[in-house]
């Protein structure tokens, strides 16, 4: 047997990995759309029965989801859909307010015409997704818009932190837009920020970005507190 043959995964392992990836994607979408809200316990035996497969790929799928932060595997409880506390939401948005406007001021002057065209395309996609109620796309398109605005800041460590914060904001952002119904404001502010950057009004764009993040934070924290007091 050749040395390479020892490195090839066994066929059943490949099947398990392929099935696990499909299960992980299905569960990911159900978590992101809110079908499985924070605190939901994902039982391996129930999922294996639902998908009609063994528990091995289910276990692998759950490990994949844990690596992305969507679930936590806890002693005596198994896999539980993760969520954020009010304090964590406040912390995330406080960091975004501190980082994103400064990064925008550095990046906006370096945005090319091609960058602006791509950003306009993102705003159109975001607007269409909001209008169509495509909730699963809202967080991703919002994340891409913010990161693409900041892409030329030449601060890779700060950008990495912001990328993580925006990922953490994915579900909360969709919750805030869904619960508040304030989709028109989010869409309008994205377009205004982009327009100010394109017009070279960088300070005004950074100020609006700061208010945009603060408005989302205030709305989301109010939603969380109402839910806690209900």
PDB file of C-alpha atoms in Angstrom, residues 4-191:
ATOM      1  CA  UNK A   4      -0.679   8.241   0.310  1.00  0.00           C
ATOM      2  CA  UNK A   5      -3.254   5.504   0.821  1.00  0.00           C
ATOM      3  CA  UNK A   6      -2.791   5.772   4.578  1.00  0.00           C
ATOM      4  CA  UNK A   7      -3.687   9.474   4.385  1.00  0.00           C
ATOM      5  CA  UNK A   8      -6.992   8.980   2.599  1.00  0.00           C
ATOM      6  CA  UNK A   9     -10.051   9.085   4.897  1.00  0.00           C
ATOM      7  CA  UNK A  10     -12.087   5.882   4.927  1.00  0.00           C
ATOM      8  CA  UNK A  11     -15.185   6.053   2.703  1.00  0.00           C
ATOM      9  CA  UNK A  12     -17.582   5.948   5.666  1.00  0.00           C
ATOM     10  CA  UNK A  13     -15.665   8.825   7.269  1.00  0.00           C
ATOM     11  CA  UNK A  14     -16.111  10.868   4.095  1.00  0.00           C
ATOM     12  CA  UNK A  15     -19.830  10.130   4.125  1.00  0.00           C
ATOM     13  CA  UNK A  16     -20.104  11.152   7.767  1.00  0.00           C
ATOM     14  CA  UNK A  17     -18.220  14.402   7.101  1.00  0.00           C
ATOM     15  CA  UNK A  18     -20.420  15.248   4.102  1.00  0.00           C
ATOM     16  CA  UNK A  19     -23.620  14.460   5.983  1.00  0.00           C
ATOM     17  CA  UNK A  20     -22.386  16.354   9.036  1.00  0.00           C
ATOM     18  CA  UNK A  21     -21.720  19.469   6.934  1.00  0.00           C
ATOM     19  CA  UNK A  22     -25.244  19.303   5.476  1.00  0.00           C
ATOM     20  CA  UNK A  23     -26.786  18.863   8.927  1.00  0.00           C
ATOM     21  CA  UNK A  24     -24.692  21.717  10.337  1.00  0.00           C
ATOM     22  CA  UNK A  25     -25.879  24.031   7.560  1.00  0.00           C
ATOM     23  CA  UNK A  26     -29.517  23.070   8.125  1.00  0.00           C
ATOM     24  CA  UNK A  27     -29.236  23.660  11.864  1.00  0.00           C
ATOM     25  CA  UNK A  28     -27.317  26.911  11.302  1.00  0.00           C
ATOM     26  CA  UNK A  29     -30.138  28.322   9.185  1.00  0.00           C
ATOM     27  CA  UNK A  30     -32.748  27.291  11.737  1.00  0.00           C
ATOM     28  CA  UNK A  31     -30.777  28.990  14.501  1.00  0.00           C
ATOM     29  CA  UNK A  32     -30.227  32.158  12.488  1.00  0.00           C
ATOM     30  CA  UNK A  33     -33.903  32.440  11.519  1.00  0.00           C
ATOM     31  CA  UNK A  34     -34.955  32.047  15.137  1.00  0.00           C
ATOM     32  CA  UNK A  35     -36.630  28.655  14.737  1.00  0.00           C
ATOM     33  CA  UNK A  36     -34.211  27.496  17.429  1.00  0.00           C
ATOM     34  CA  UNK A  37     -33.965  30.495  19.803  1.00  0.00           C
ATOM     35  CA  UNK A  38     -31.267  30.983  22.423  1.00  0.00           C
ATOM     36  CA  UNK A  39     -31.485  28.378  25.157  1.00  0.00           C
ATOM     37  CA  UNK A  40     -32.941  25.659  22.932  1.00  0.00           C
ATOM     38  CA  UNK A  41     -31.474  22.227  23.710  1.00  0.00           C
ATOM     39  CA  UNK A  42     -30.475  20.271  20.600  1.00  0.00           C
ATOM     40  CA  UNK A  43     -30.742  16.600  21.525  1.00  0.00           C
ATOM     41  CA  UNK A  44     -28.611  14.248  19.449  1.00  0.00           C
ATOM     42  CA  UNK A  45     -31.093  11.374  19.515  1.00  0.00           C
ATOM     43  CA  UNK A  46     -33.995  13.586  18.425  1.00  0.00           C
ATOM     44  CA  UNK A  47     -31.947  15.137  15.613  1.00  0.00           C
ATOM     45  CA  UNK A  48     -30.713  11.718  14.463  1.00  0.00           C
ATOM     46  CA  UNK A  49     -34.320  10.565  14.262  1.00  0.00           C
ATOM     47  CA  UNK A  50     -35.429  13.724  12.455  1.00  0.00           C
ATOM     48  CA  UNK A  51     -32.675  13.506   9.829  1.00  0.00           C
ATOM     49  CA  UNK A  52     -32.849   9.713   9.610  1.00  0.00           C
ATOM     50  CA  UNK A  53     -29.127   9.248  10.250  1.00  0.00           C
ATOM     51  CA  UNK A  54     -26.841   7.941  12.982  1.00  0.00           C
ATOM     52  CA  UNK A  55     -25.641  10.088  15.871  1.00  0.00           C
ATOM     53  CA  UNK A  56     -22.054  10.224  14.544  1.00  0.00           C
ATOM     54  CA  UNK A  57     -22.621  12.933  11.887  1.00  0.00           C
ATOM     55  CA  UNK A  58     -25.008  14.719  14.268  1.00  0.00           C
ATOM     56  CA  UNK A  59     -22.219  14.910  16.847  1.00  0.00           C
ATOM     57  CA  UNK A  60     -19.801  16.221  14.193  1.00  0.00           C
ATOM     58  CA  UNK A  61     -22.355  18.815  13.036  1.00  0.00           C
ATOM     59  CA  UNK A  62     -22.819  20.067  16.583  1.00  0.00           C
ATOM     60  CA  UNK A  63     -19.066  20.382  17.034  1.00  0.00           C
ATOM     61  CA  UNK A  64     -18.929  22.476  13.849  1.00  0.00           C
ATOM     62  CA  UNK A  65     -21.661  24.759  15.191  1.00  0.00           C
ATOM     63  CA  UNK A  66     -19.896  25.077  18.528  1.00  0.00           C
ATOM     64  CA  UNK A  67     -16.742  26.216  16.707  1.00  0.00           C
ATOM     65  CA  UNK A  68     -18.722  29.102  15.170  1.00  0.00           C
ATOM     66  CA  UNK A  69     -20.217  30.108  18.514  1.00  0.00           C
ATOM     67  CA  UNK A  70     -23.809  29.321  17.566  1.00  0.00           C
ATOM     68  CA  UNK A  71     -24.160  26.633  20.240  1.00  0.00           C
ATOM     69  CA  UNK A  72     -22.472  25.628  23.465  1.00  0.00           C
ATOM     70  CA  UNK A  73     -21.961  21.997  24.453  1.00  0.00           C
ATOM     71  CA  UNK A  74     -22.563  21.950  28.193  1.00  0.00           C
ATOM     72  CA  UNK A  75     -22.131  19.234  30.828  1.00  0.00           C
ATOM     73  CA  UNK A  76     -25.389  17.408  31.607  1.00  0.00           C
ATOM     74  CA  UNK A  77     -27.330  19.499  29.056  1.00  0.00           C
ATOM     75  CA  UNK A  78     -25.608  18.722  25.781  1.00  0.00           C
ATOM     76  CA  UNK A  79     -25.847  21.201  22.909  1.00  0.00           C
ATOM     77  CA  UNK A  80     -27.673  24.448  23.697  1.00  0.00           C
ATOM     78  CA  UNK A  81     -28.245  27.349  21.298  1.00  0.00           C
ATOM     79  CA  UNK A  82     -26.136  30.225  22.585  1.00  0.00           C
ATOM     80  CA  UNK A  83     -27.381  33.732  23.213  1.00  0.00           C
ATOM     81  CA  UNK A  84     -26.169  37.091  24.449  1.00  0.00           C
ATOM     82  CA  UNK A  85     -26.977  38.841  27.713  1.00  0.00           C
ATOM     83  CA  UNK A  86     -27.935  42.523  27.826  1.00  0.00           C
ATOM     84  CA  UNK A  87     -24.472  43.265  29.215  1.00  0.00           C
ATOM     85  CA  UNK A  88     -22.794  41.420  26.329  1.00  0.00           C
ATOM     86  CA  UNK A  89     -24.896  43.308  23.776  1.00  0.00           C
ATOM     87  CA  UNK A  90     -23.954  46.616  25.411  1.00  0.00           C
ATOM     88  CA  UNK A  91     -20.279  45.630  25.383  1.00  0.00           C
ATOM     89  CA  UNK A  92     -20.335  44.606  21.711  1.00  0.00           C
ATOM     90  CA  UNK A  93     -21.969  47.833  20.558  1.00  0.00           C
ATOM     91  CA  UNK A  94     -19.746  49.976  22.770  1.00  0.00           C
ATOM     92  CA  UNK A  95     -16.698  48.456  21.095  1.00  0.00           C
ATOM     93  CA  UNK A  96     -18.214  48.955  17.647  1.00  0.00           C
ATOM     94  CA  UNK A  97     -18.885  52.638  18.398  1.00  0.00           C
ATOM     95  CA  UNK A  98     -15.270  53.053  19.490  1.00  0.00           C
ATOM     96  CA  UNK A  99     -13.732  51.256  16.508  1.00  0.00           C
ATOM     97  CA  UNK A 100     -15.856  51.591  13.385  1.00  0.00           C
ATOM     98  CA  UNK A 101     -16.058  55.405  12.955  1.00  0.00           C
ATOM     99  CA  UNK A 102     -12.290  55.718  13.359  1.00  0.00           C
ATOM    100  CA  UNK A 103     -11.669  52.906  10.876  1.00  0.00           C
ATOM    101  CA  UNK A 104     -14.108  54.479   8.418  1.00  0.00           C
ATOM    102  CA  UNK A 105     -12.209  57.770   8.580  1.00  0.00           C
ATOM    103  CA  UNK A 106      -9.048  55.889   7.624  1.00  0.00           C
ATOM    104  CA  UNK A 107     -10.666  53.739   4.936  1.00  0.00           C
ATOM    105  CA  UNK A 108     -13.062  56.097   3.169  1.00  0.00           C
ATOM    106  CA  UNK A 109     -10.355  58.166   1.488  1.00  0.00           C
ATOM    107  CA  UNK A 110      -8.943  55.028  -0.094  1.00  0.00           C
ATOM    108  CA  UNK A 111     -12.191  53.614  -1.471  1.00  0.00           C
ATOM    109  CA  UNK A 112     -12.004  53.304  -5.265  1.00  0.00           C
ATOM    110  CA  UNK A 113     -14.767  53.687  -7.817  1.00  0.00           C
ATOM    111  CA  UNK A 114     -14.962  49.899  -8.025  1.00  0.00           C
ATOM    112  CA  UNK A 115     -15.345  49.783  -4.231  1.00  0.00           C
ATOM    113  CA  UNK A 116     -18.195  52.283  -4.365  1.00  0.00           C
ATOM    114  CA  UNK A 117     -19.920  50.323  -7.109  1.00  0.00           C
ATOM    115  CA  UNK A 118     -19.671  47.142  -5.036  1.00  0.00           C
ATOM    116  CA  UNK A 119     -20.993  48.968  -1.961  1.00  0.00           C
ATOM    117  CA  UNK A 120     -23.922  50.357  -3.945  1.00  0.00           C
ATOM    118  CA  UNK A 121     -24.648  46.796  -5.058  1.00  0.00           C
ATOM    119  CA  UNK A 122     -24.656  45.687  -1.427  1.00  0.00           C
ATOM    120  CA  UNK A 123     -27.072  48.458  -0.440  1.00  0.00           C
ATOM    121  CA  UNK A 124     -29.422  47.371  -3.234  1.00  0.00           C
ATOM    122  CA  UNK A 125     -29.225  43.744  -2.107  1.00  0.00           C
ATOM    123  CA  UNK A 126     -29.806  44.798   1.502  1.00  0.00           C
ATOM    124  CA  UNK A 127     -32.782  46.949   0.556  1.00  0.00           C
ATOM    125  CA  UNK A 128     -34.310  44.121  -1.489  1.00  0.00           C
ATOM    126  CA  UNK A 129     -33.761  41.598   1.322  1.00  0.00           C
ATOM    127  CA  UNK A 130     -35.367  43.931   3.858  1.00  0.00           C
ATOM    128  CA  UNK A 131     -38.360  44.560   1.605  1.00  0.00           C
ATOM    129  CA  UNK A 132     -38.784  40.856   0.864  1.00  0.00           C
ATOM    130  CA  UNK A 133     -38.520  39.869   4.527  1.00  0.00           C
ATOM    131  CA  UNK A 134     -35.538  37.611   3.792  1.00  0.00           C
ATOM    132  CA  UNK A 135     -34.504  37.632   7.438  1.00  0.00           C
ATOM    133  CA  UNK A 136     -31.689  35.118   7.048  1.00  0.00           C
ATOM    134  CA  UNK A 137     -29.804  37.500   4.710  1.00  0.00           C
ATOM    135  CA  UNK A 138     -30.137  40.666   6.788  1.00  0.00           C
ATOM    136  CA  UNK A 139     -27.282  40.053   9.193  1.00  0.00           C
ATOM    137  CA  UNK A 140     -24.865  38.835   6.515  1.00  0.00           C
ATOM    138  CA  UNK A 141     -25.533  41.764   4.160  1.00  0.00           C
ATOM    139  CA  UNK A 142     -25.251  44.230   7.046  1.00  0.00           C
ATOM    140  CA  UNK A 143     -21.940  42.661   8.092  1.00  0.00           C
ATOM    141  CA  UNK A 144     -20.552  42.788   4.552  1.00  0.00           C
ATOM    142  CA  UNK A 145     -21.555  46.436   4.102  1.00  0.00           C
ATOM    143  CA  UNK A 146     -19.850  47.538   7.299  1.00  0.00           C
ATOM    144  CA  UNK A 147     -16.683  45.539   6.665  1.00  0.00           C
ATOM    145  CA  UNK A 148     -16.418  46.656   3.037  1.00  0.00           C
ATOM    146  CA  UNK A 149     -16.670  50.294   4.151  1.00  0.00           C
ATOM    147  CA  UNK A 150     -13.720  49.727   6.483  1.00  0.00           C
ATOM    148  CA  UNK A 151     -11.653  47.470   4.222  1.00  0.00           C
ATOM    149  CA  UNK A 152      -8.910  50.021   3.415  1.00  0.00           C
ATOM    150  CA  UNK A 153      -8.276  51.217   6.969  1.00  0.00           C
ATOM    151  CA  UNK A 154      -4.971  49.296   7.005  1.00  0.00           C
ATOM    152  CA  UNK A 155      -5.587  48.220  10.592  1.00  0.00           C
ATOM    153  CA  UNK A 156      -5.811  44.420  10.251  1.00  0.00           C
ATOM    154  CA  UNK A 157      -6.032  43.695  13.968  1.00  0.00           C
ATOM    155  CA  UNK A 158      -8.809  46.220  14.526  1.00  0.00           C
ATOM    156  CA  UNK A 159     -10.650  44.961  11.446  1.00  0.00           C
ATOM    157  CA  UNK A 160     -10.404  41.410  12.756  1.00  0.00           C
ATOM    158  CA  UNK A 161     -11.971  42.524  16.033  1.00  0.00           C
ATOM    159  CA  UNK A 162     -14.768  44.358  14.203  1.00  0.00           C
ATOM    160  CA  UNK A 163     -15.415  41.312  12.013  1.00  0.00           C
ATOM    161  CA  UNK A 164     -15.893  39.216  15.139  1.00  0.00           C
ATOM    162  CA  UNK A 165     -18.181  41.817  16.719  1.00  0.00           C
ATOM    163  CA  UNK A 166     -20.305  41.985  13.561  1.00  0.00           C
ATOM    164  CA  UNK A 167     -20.549  38.196  13.506  1.00  0.00           C
ATOM    165  CA  UNK A 168     -21.736  38.303  17.114  1.00  0.00           C
ATOM    166  CA  UNK A 169     -24.289  40.930  16.050  1.00  0.00           C
ATOM    167  CA  UNK A 170     -25.767  38.751  13.297  1.00  0.00           C
ATOM    168  CA  UNK A 171     -28.749  37.337  15.176  1.00  0.00           C
ATOM    169  CA  UNK A 172     -29.252  40.414  17.404  1.00  0.00           C
ATOM    170  CA  UNK A 173     -29.293  42.663  14.320  1.00  0.00           C
ATOM    171  CA  UNK A 174     -32.022  40.592  12.704  1.00  0.00           C
ATOM    172  CA  UNK A 175     -33.925  40.499  15.977  1.00  0.00           C
ATOM    173  CA  UNK A 176     -33.725  44.285  16.269  1.00  0.00           C
ATOM    174  CA  UNK A 177     -34.910  44.860  12.702  1.00  0.00           C
ATOM    175  CA  UNK A 178     -37.702  42.294  12.992  1.00  0.00           C
ATOM    176  CA  UNK A 179     -38.975  43.435  16.383  1.00  0.00           C
ATOM    177  CA  UNK A 180     -38.633  47.181  15.843  1.00  0.00           C
ATOM    178  CA  UNK A 181     -39.862  47.168  12.253  1.00  0.00           C
ATOM    179  CA  UNK A 182     -37.353  49.963  11.639  1.00  0.00           C
ATOM    180  CA  UNK A 183     -35.982  48.515   8.407  1.00  0.00           C
ATOM    181  CA  UNK A 184     -36.463  51.746   6.456  1.00  0.00           C
ATOM    182  CA  UNK A 185     -34.186  53.651   8.823  1.00  0.00           C
ATOM    183  CA  UNK A 186     -31.426  51.037   8.586  1.00  0.00           C
ATOM    184  CA  UNK A 187     -31.625  51.076   4.801  1.00  0.00           C
ATOM    185  CA  UNK A 188     -31.660  54.892   4.633  1.00  0.00           C
ATOM    186  CA  UNK A 189     -28.692  55.301   6.973  1.00  0.00           C
ATOM    187  CA  UNK A 190     -26.586  52.818   4.989  1.00  0.00           C
ATOM    188  CA  UNK A 191     -27.263  54.816   1.817  1.00  0.00           C
TER     189      UNK A 191
END
